[in-house]
Backbone as ProteinMPNN parsed JSONL, in Angstrom:
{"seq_chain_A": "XXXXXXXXXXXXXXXXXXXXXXXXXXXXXXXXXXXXXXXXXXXXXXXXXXXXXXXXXXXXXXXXXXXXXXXXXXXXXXXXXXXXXXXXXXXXXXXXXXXXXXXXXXXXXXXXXXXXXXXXXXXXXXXXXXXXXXXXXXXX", "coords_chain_A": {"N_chain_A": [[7.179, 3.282, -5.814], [7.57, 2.636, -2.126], [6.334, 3.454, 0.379], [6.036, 5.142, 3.533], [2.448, 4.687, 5.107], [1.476, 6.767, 5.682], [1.573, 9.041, 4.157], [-0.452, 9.335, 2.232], [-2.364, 10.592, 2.965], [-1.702, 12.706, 5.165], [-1.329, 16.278, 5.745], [1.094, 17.457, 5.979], [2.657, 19.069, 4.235], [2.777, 17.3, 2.459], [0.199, 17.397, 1.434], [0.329, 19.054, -1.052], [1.877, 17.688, -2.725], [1.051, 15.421, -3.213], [-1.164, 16.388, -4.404], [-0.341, 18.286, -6.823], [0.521, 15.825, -8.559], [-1.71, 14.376, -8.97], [-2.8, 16.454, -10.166], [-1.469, 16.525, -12.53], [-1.73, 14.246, -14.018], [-0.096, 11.828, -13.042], [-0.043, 9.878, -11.193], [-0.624, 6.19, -11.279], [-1.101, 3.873, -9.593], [-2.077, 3.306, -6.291], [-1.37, 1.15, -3.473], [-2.287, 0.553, -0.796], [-0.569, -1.657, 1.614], [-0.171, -4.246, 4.366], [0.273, -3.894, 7.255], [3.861, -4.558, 9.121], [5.225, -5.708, 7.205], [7.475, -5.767, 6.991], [10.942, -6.506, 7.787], [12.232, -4.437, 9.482], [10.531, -2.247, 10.158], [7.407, -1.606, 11.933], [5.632, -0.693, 10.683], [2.768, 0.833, 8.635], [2.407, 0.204, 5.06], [2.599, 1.536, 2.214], [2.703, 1.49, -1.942], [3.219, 3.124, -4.538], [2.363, 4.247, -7.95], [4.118, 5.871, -10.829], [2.881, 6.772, -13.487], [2.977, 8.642, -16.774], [0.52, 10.163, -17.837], [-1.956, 9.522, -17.185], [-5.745, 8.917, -16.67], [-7.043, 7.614, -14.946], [-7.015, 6.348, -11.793], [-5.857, 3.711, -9.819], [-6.743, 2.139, -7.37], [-6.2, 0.194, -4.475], [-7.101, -1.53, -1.345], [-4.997, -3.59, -0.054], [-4.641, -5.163, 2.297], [-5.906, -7.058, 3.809], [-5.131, -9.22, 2.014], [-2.926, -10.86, 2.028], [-0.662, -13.438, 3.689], [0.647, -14.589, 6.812], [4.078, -15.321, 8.032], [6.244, -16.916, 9.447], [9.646, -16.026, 10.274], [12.965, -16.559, 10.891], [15.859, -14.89, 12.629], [18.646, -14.317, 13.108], [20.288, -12.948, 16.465], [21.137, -9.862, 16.936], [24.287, -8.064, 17.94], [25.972, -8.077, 20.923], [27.733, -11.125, 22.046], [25.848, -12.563, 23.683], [23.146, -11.937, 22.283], [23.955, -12.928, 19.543], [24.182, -15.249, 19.829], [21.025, -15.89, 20.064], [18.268, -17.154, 18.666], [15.768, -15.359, 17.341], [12.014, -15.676, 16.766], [10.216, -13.866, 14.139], [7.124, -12.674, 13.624], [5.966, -11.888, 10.17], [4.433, -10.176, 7.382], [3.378, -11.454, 4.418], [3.193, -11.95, 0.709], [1.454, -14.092, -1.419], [2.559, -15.402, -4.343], [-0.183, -15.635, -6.045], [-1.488, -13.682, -4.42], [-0.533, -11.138, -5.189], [-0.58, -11.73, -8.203], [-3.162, -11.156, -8.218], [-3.409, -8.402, -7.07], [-2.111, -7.02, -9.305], [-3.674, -7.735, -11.08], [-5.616, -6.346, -10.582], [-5.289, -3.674, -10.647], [-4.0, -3.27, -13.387], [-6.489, -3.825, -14.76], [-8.151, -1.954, -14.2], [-10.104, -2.781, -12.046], [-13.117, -2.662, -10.519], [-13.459, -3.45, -7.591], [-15.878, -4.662, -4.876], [-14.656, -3.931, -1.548], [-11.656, -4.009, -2.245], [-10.659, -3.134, -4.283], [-10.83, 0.075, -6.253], [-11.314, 2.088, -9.31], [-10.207, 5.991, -9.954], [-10.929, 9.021, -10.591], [-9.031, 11.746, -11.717], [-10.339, 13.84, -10.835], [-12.549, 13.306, -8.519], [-10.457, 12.644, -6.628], [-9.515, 15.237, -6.246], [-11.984, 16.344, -5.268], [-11.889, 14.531, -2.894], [-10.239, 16.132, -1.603], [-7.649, 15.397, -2.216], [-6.433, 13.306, -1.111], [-5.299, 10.036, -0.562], [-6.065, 7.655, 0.103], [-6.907, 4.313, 0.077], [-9.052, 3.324, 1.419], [-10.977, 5.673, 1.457], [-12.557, 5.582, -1.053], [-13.513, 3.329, -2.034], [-16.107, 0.811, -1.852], [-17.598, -0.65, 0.949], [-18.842, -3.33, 2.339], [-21.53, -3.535, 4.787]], "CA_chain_A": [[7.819, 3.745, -4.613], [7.508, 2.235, -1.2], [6.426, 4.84, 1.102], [5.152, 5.052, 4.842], [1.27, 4.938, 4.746], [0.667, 8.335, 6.036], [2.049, 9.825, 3.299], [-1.592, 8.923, 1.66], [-3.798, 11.622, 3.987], [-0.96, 13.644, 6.031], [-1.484, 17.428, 5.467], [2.232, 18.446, 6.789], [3.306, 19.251, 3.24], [2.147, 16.44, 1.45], [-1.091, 17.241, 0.387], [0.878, 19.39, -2.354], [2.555, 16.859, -3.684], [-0.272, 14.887, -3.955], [-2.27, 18.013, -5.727], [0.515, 17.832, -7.922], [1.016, 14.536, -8.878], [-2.751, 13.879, -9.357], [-3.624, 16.866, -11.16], [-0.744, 16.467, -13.815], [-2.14, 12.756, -14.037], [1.3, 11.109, -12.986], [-0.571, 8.288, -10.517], [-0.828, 5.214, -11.879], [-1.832, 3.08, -8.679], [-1.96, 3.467, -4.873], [-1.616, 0.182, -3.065], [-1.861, 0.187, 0.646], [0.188, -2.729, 2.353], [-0.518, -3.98, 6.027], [1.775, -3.052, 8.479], [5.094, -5.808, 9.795], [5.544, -6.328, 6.237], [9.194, -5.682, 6.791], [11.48, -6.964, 9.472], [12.877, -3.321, 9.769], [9.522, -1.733, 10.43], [5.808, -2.543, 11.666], [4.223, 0.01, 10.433], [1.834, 0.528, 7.601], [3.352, 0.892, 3.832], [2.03, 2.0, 0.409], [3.135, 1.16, -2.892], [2.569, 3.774, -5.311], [3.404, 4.022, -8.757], [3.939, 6.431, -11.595], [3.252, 6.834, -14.881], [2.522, 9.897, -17.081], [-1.152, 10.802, -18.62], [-3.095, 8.536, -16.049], [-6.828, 9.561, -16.675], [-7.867, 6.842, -13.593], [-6.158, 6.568, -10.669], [-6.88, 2.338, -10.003], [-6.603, 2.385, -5.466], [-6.429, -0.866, -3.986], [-6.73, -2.244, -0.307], [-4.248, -5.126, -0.173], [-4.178, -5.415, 3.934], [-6.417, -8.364, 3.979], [-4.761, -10.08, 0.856], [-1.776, -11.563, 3.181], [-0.764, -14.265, 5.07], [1.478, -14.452, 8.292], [4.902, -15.96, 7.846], [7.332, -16.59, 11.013], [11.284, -15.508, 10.035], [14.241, -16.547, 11.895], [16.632, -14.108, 12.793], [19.79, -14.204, 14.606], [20.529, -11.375, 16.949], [22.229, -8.713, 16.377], [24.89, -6.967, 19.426], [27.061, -9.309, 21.63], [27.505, -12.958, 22.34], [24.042, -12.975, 24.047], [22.151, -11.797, 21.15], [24.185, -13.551, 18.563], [23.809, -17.025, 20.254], [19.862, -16.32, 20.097], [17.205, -17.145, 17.322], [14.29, -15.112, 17.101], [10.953, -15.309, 15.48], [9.315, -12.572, 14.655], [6.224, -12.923, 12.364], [5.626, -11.452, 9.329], [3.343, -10.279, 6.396], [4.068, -11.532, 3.414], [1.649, -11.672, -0.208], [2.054, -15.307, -1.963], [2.396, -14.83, -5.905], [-1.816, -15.556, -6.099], [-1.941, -11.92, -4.125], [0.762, -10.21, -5.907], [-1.45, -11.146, -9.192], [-4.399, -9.847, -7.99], [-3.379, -7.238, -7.147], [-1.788, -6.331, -10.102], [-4.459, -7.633, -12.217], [-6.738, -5.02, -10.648], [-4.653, -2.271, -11.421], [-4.154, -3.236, -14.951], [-7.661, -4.336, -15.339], [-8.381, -1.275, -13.397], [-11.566, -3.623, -11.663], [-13.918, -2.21, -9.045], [-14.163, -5.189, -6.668], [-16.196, -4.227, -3.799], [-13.555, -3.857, -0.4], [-10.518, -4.258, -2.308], [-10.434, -2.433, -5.158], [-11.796, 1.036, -7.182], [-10.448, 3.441, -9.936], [-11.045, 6.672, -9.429], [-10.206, 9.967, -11.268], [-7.932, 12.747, -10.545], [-11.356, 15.015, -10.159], [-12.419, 12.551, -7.617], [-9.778, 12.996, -5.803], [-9.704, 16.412, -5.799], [-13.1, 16.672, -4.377], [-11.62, 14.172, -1.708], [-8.851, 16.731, -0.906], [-6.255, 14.99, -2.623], [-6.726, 12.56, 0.075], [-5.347, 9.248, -1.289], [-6.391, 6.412, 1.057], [-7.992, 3.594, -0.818], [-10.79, 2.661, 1.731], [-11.84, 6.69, 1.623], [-13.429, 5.339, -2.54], [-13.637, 1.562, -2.455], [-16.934, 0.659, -1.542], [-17.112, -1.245, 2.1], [-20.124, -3.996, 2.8], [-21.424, -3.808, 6.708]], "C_chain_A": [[7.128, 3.088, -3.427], [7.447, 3.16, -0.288], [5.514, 4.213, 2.971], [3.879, 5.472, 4.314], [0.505, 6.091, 5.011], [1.04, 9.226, 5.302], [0.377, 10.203, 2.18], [-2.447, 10.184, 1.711], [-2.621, 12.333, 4.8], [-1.201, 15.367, 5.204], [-0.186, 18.277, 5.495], [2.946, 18.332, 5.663], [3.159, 18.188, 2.549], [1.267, 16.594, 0.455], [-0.092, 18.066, -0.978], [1.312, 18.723, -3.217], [1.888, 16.137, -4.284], [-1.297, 15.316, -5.368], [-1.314, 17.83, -6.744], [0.621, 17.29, -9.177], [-0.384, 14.067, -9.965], [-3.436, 14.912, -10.568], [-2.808, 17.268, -12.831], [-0.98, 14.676, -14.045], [-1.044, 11.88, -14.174], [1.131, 9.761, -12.022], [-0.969, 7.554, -11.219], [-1.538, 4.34, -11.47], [-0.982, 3.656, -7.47], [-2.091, 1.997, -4.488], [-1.368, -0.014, -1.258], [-1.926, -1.659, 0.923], [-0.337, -3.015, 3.69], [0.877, -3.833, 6.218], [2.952, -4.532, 8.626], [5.363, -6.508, 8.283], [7.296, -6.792, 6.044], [9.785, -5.866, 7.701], [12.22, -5.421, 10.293], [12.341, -2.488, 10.767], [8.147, -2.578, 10.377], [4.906, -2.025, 11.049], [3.495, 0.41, 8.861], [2.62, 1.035, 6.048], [2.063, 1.17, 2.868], [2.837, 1.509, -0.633], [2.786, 1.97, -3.641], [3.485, 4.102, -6.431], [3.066, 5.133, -9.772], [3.843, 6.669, -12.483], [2.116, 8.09, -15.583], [1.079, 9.761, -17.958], [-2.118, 9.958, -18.322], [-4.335, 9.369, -16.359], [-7.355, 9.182, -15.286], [-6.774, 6.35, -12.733], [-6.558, 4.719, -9.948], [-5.849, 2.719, -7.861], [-6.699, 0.56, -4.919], [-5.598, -1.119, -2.254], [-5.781, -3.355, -0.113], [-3.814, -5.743, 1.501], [-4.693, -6.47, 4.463], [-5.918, -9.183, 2.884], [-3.043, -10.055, 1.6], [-1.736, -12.867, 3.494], [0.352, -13.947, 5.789], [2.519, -15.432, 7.523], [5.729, -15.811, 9.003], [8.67, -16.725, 10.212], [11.412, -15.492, 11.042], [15.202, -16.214, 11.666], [17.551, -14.246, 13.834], [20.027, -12.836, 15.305], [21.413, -10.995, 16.682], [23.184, -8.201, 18.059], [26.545, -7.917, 19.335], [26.976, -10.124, 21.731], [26.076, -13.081, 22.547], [22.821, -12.908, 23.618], [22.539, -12.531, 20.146], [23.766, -15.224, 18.654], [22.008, -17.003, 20.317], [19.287, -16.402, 18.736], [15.882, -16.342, 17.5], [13.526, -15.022, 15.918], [10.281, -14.147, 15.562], [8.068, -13.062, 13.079], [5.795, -11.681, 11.865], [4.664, -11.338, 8.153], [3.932, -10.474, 5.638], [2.417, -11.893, 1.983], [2.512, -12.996, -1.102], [1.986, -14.571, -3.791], [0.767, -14.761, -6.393], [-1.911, -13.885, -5.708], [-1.579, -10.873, -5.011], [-0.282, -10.229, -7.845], [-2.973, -10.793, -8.946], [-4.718, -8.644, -7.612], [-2.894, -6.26, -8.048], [-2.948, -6.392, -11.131], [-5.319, -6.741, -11.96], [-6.48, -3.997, -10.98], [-4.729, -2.677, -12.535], [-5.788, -3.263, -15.834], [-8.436, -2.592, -15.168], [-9.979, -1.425, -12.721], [-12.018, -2.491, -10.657], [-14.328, -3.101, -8.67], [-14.194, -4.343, -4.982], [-14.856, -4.621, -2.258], [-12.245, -4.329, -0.672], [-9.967, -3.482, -3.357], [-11.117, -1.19, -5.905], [-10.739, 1.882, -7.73], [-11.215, 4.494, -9.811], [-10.488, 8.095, -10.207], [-9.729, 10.804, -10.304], [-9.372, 13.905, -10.01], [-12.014, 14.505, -8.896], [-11.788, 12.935, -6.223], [-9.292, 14.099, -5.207], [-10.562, 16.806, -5.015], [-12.775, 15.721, -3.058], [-10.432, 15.015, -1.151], [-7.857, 16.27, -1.111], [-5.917, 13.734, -1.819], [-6.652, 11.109, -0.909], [-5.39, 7.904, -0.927], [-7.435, 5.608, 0.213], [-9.135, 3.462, -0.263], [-11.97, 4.461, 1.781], [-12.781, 6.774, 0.352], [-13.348, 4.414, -2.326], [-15.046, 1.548, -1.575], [-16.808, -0.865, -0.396], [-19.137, -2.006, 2.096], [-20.034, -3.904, 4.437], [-21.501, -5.103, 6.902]], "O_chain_A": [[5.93, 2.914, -3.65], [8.484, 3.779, -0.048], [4.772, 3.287, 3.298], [3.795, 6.296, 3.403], [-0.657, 6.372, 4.721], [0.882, 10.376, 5.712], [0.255, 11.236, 1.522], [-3.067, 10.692, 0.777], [-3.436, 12.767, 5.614], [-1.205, 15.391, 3.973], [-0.171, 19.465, 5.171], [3.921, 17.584, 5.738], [3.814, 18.427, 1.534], [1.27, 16.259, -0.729], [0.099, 17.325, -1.943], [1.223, 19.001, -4.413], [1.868, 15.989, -5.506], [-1.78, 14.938, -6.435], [-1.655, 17.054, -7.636], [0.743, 17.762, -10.308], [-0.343, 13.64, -11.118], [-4.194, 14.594, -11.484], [-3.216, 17.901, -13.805], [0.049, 14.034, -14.26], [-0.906, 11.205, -15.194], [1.912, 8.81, -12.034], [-1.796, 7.983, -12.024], [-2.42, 3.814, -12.148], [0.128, 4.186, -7.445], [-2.955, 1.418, -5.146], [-0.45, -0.603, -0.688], [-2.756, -2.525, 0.645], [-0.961, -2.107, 4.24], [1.974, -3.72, 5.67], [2.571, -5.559, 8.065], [5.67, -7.697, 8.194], [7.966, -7.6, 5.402], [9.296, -5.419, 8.738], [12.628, -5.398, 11.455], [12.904, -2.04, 11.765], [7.737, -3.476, 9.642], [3.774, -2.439, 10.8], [4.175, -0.004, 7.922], [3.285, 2.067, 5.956], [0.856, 0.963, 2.988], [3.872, 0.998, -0.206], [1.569, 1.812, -3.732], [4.706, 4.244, -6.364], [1.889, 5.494, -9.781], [4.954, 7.005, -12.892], [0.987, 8.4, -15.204], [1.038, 8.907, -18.844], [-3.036, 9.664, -19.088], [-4.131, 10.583, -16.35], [-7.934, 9.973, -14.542], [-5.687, 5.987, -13.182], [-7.726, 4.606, -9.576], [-4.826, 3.282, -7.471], [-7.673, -0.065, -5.338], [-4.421, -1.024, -1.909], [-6.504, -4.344, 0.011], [-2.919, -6.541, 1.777], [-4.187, -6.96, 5.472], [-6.588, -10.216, 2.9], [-2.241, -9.125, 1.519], [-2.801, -13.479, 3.582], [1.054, -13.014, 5.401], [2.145, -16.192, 6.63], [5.922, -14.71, 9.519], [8.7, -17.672, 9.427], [10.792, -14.977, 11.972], [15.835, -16.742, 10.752], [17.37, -14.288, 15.051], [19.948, -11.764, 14.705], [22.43, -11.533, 16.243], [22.584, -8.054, 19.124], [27.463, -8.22, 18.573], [25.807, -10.446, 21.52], [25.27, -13.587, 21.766], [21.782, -13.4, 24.059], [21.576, -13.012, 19.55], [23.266, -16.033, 17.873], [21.525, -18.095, 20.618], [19.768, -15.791, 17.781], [14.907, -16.996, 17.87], [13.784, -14.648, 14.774], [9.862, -13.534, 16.544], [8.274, -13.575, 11.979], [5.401, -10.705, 12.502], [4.044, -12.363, 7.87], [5.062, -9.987, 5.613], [1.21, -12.01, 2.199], [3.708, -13.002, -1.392], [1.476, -13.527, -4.198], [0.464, -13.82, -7.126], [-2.304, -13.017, -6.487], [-2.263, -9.945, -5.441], [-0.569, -9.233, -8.509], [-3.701, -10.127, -9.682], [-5.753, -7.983, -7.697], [-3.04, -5.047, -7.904], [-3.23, -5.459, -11.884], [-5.904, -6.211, -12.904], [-7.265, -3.274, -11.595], [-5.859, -2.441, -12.964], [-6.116, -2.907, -16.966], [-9.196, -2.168, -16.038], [-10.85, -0.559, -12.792], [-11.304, -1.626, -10.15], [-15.327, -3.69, -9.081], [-13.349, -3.796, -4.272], [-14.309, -5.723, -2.234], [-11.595, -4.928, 0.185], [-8.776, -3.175, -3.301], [-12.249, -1.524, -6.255], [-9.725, 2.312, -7.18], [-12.431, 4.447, -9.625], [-9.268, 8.033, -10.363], [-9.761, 10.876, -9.076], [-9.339, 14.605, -8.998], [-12.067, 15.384, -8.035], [-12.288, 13.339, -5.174], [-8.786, 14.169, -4.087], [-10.257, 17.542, -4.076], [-13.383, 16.082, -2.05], [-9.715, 14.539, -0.271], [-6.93, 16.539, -0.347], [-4.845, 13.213, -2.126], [-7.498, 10.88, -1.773], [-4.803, 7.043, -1.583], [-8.497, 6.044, -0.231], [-10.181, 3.44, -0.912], [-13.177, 4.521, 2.016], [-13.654, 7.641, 0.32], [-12.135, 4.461, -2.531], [-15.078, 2.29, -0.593], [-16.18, -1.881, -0.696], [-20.206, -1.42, 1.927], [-19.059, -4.078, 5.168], [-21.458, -5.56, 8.045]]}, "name": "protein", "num_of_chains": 1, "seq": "XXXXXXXXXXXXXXXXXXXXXXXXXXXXXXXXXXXXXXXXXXXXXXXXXXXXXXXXXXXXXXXXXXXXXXXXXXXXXXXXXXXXXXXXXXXXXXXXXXXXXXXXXXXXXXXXXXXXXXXXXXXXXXXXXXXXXXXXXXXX"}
């Protein structure tokens, strides 16, 4: 599922679902996205996926595993938008990202500031709280 990223840590009826989810071990992976991934919206996504009798919960950062791409878009309205081109730049993850980030889930790696698995007790003691950088270990 493709979700807004505040769905992760929001309290306004979420956390239940979360509690839920995690303590019938139905998370599989969490993958926060950066934000402008989508020409729709700028703002921050998730990826999260499900599958039943998860013991480890694999979390991965993926907001620095990007690059920038500029898309051209015709406008949308009346004549004066249709006759224009805009760029708008975007995030996008080349197939290199896309398998590393899957291979960490499958692998379920702990790679310092990008990746950690983490159990559902874990996460309980974090409040259900399912933001990858609140377990992935961060260098100063």
């Amino acid at each position: 599922m493709i979700l807004p990223g505040g769905i992760l840590s929001e309290d306004k009826g979420t956390k239940n679902i979360r509690k839920q989810l995690t303590d019938n071990k139905l998370i599989d992976s969490v993958v926060v996205m950066p934000g402008k991934m989508f020409e729709s919206t700028s703002i921050s996504t998730c990826l999260l996926t499900l599958r039943q009798g998860q013991e480890g919960i694999a979390l991965v950062d993926a907001r620095q595993t990007c690059h920038e791409e500029i898309r051209h878009q015709r406008g949308e309205g009346d004549k004066s938008h249709t006759s224009r081109i805009y760029h708008k730049a975007l995030k996008a993850f080349t197939d290199e990202d896309i398998e590393k980030i899957v291979c960490a889930i499958e692998k379920r790696e702990n790679v310092p500031e990008f990746s950690k698995t983490v159990t559902p007790g874990e996460l309980a003691e974090g409040d259900y709280i399912l933001t990858p950088t609140r377990y992935i270990e961060f260098q100063e």
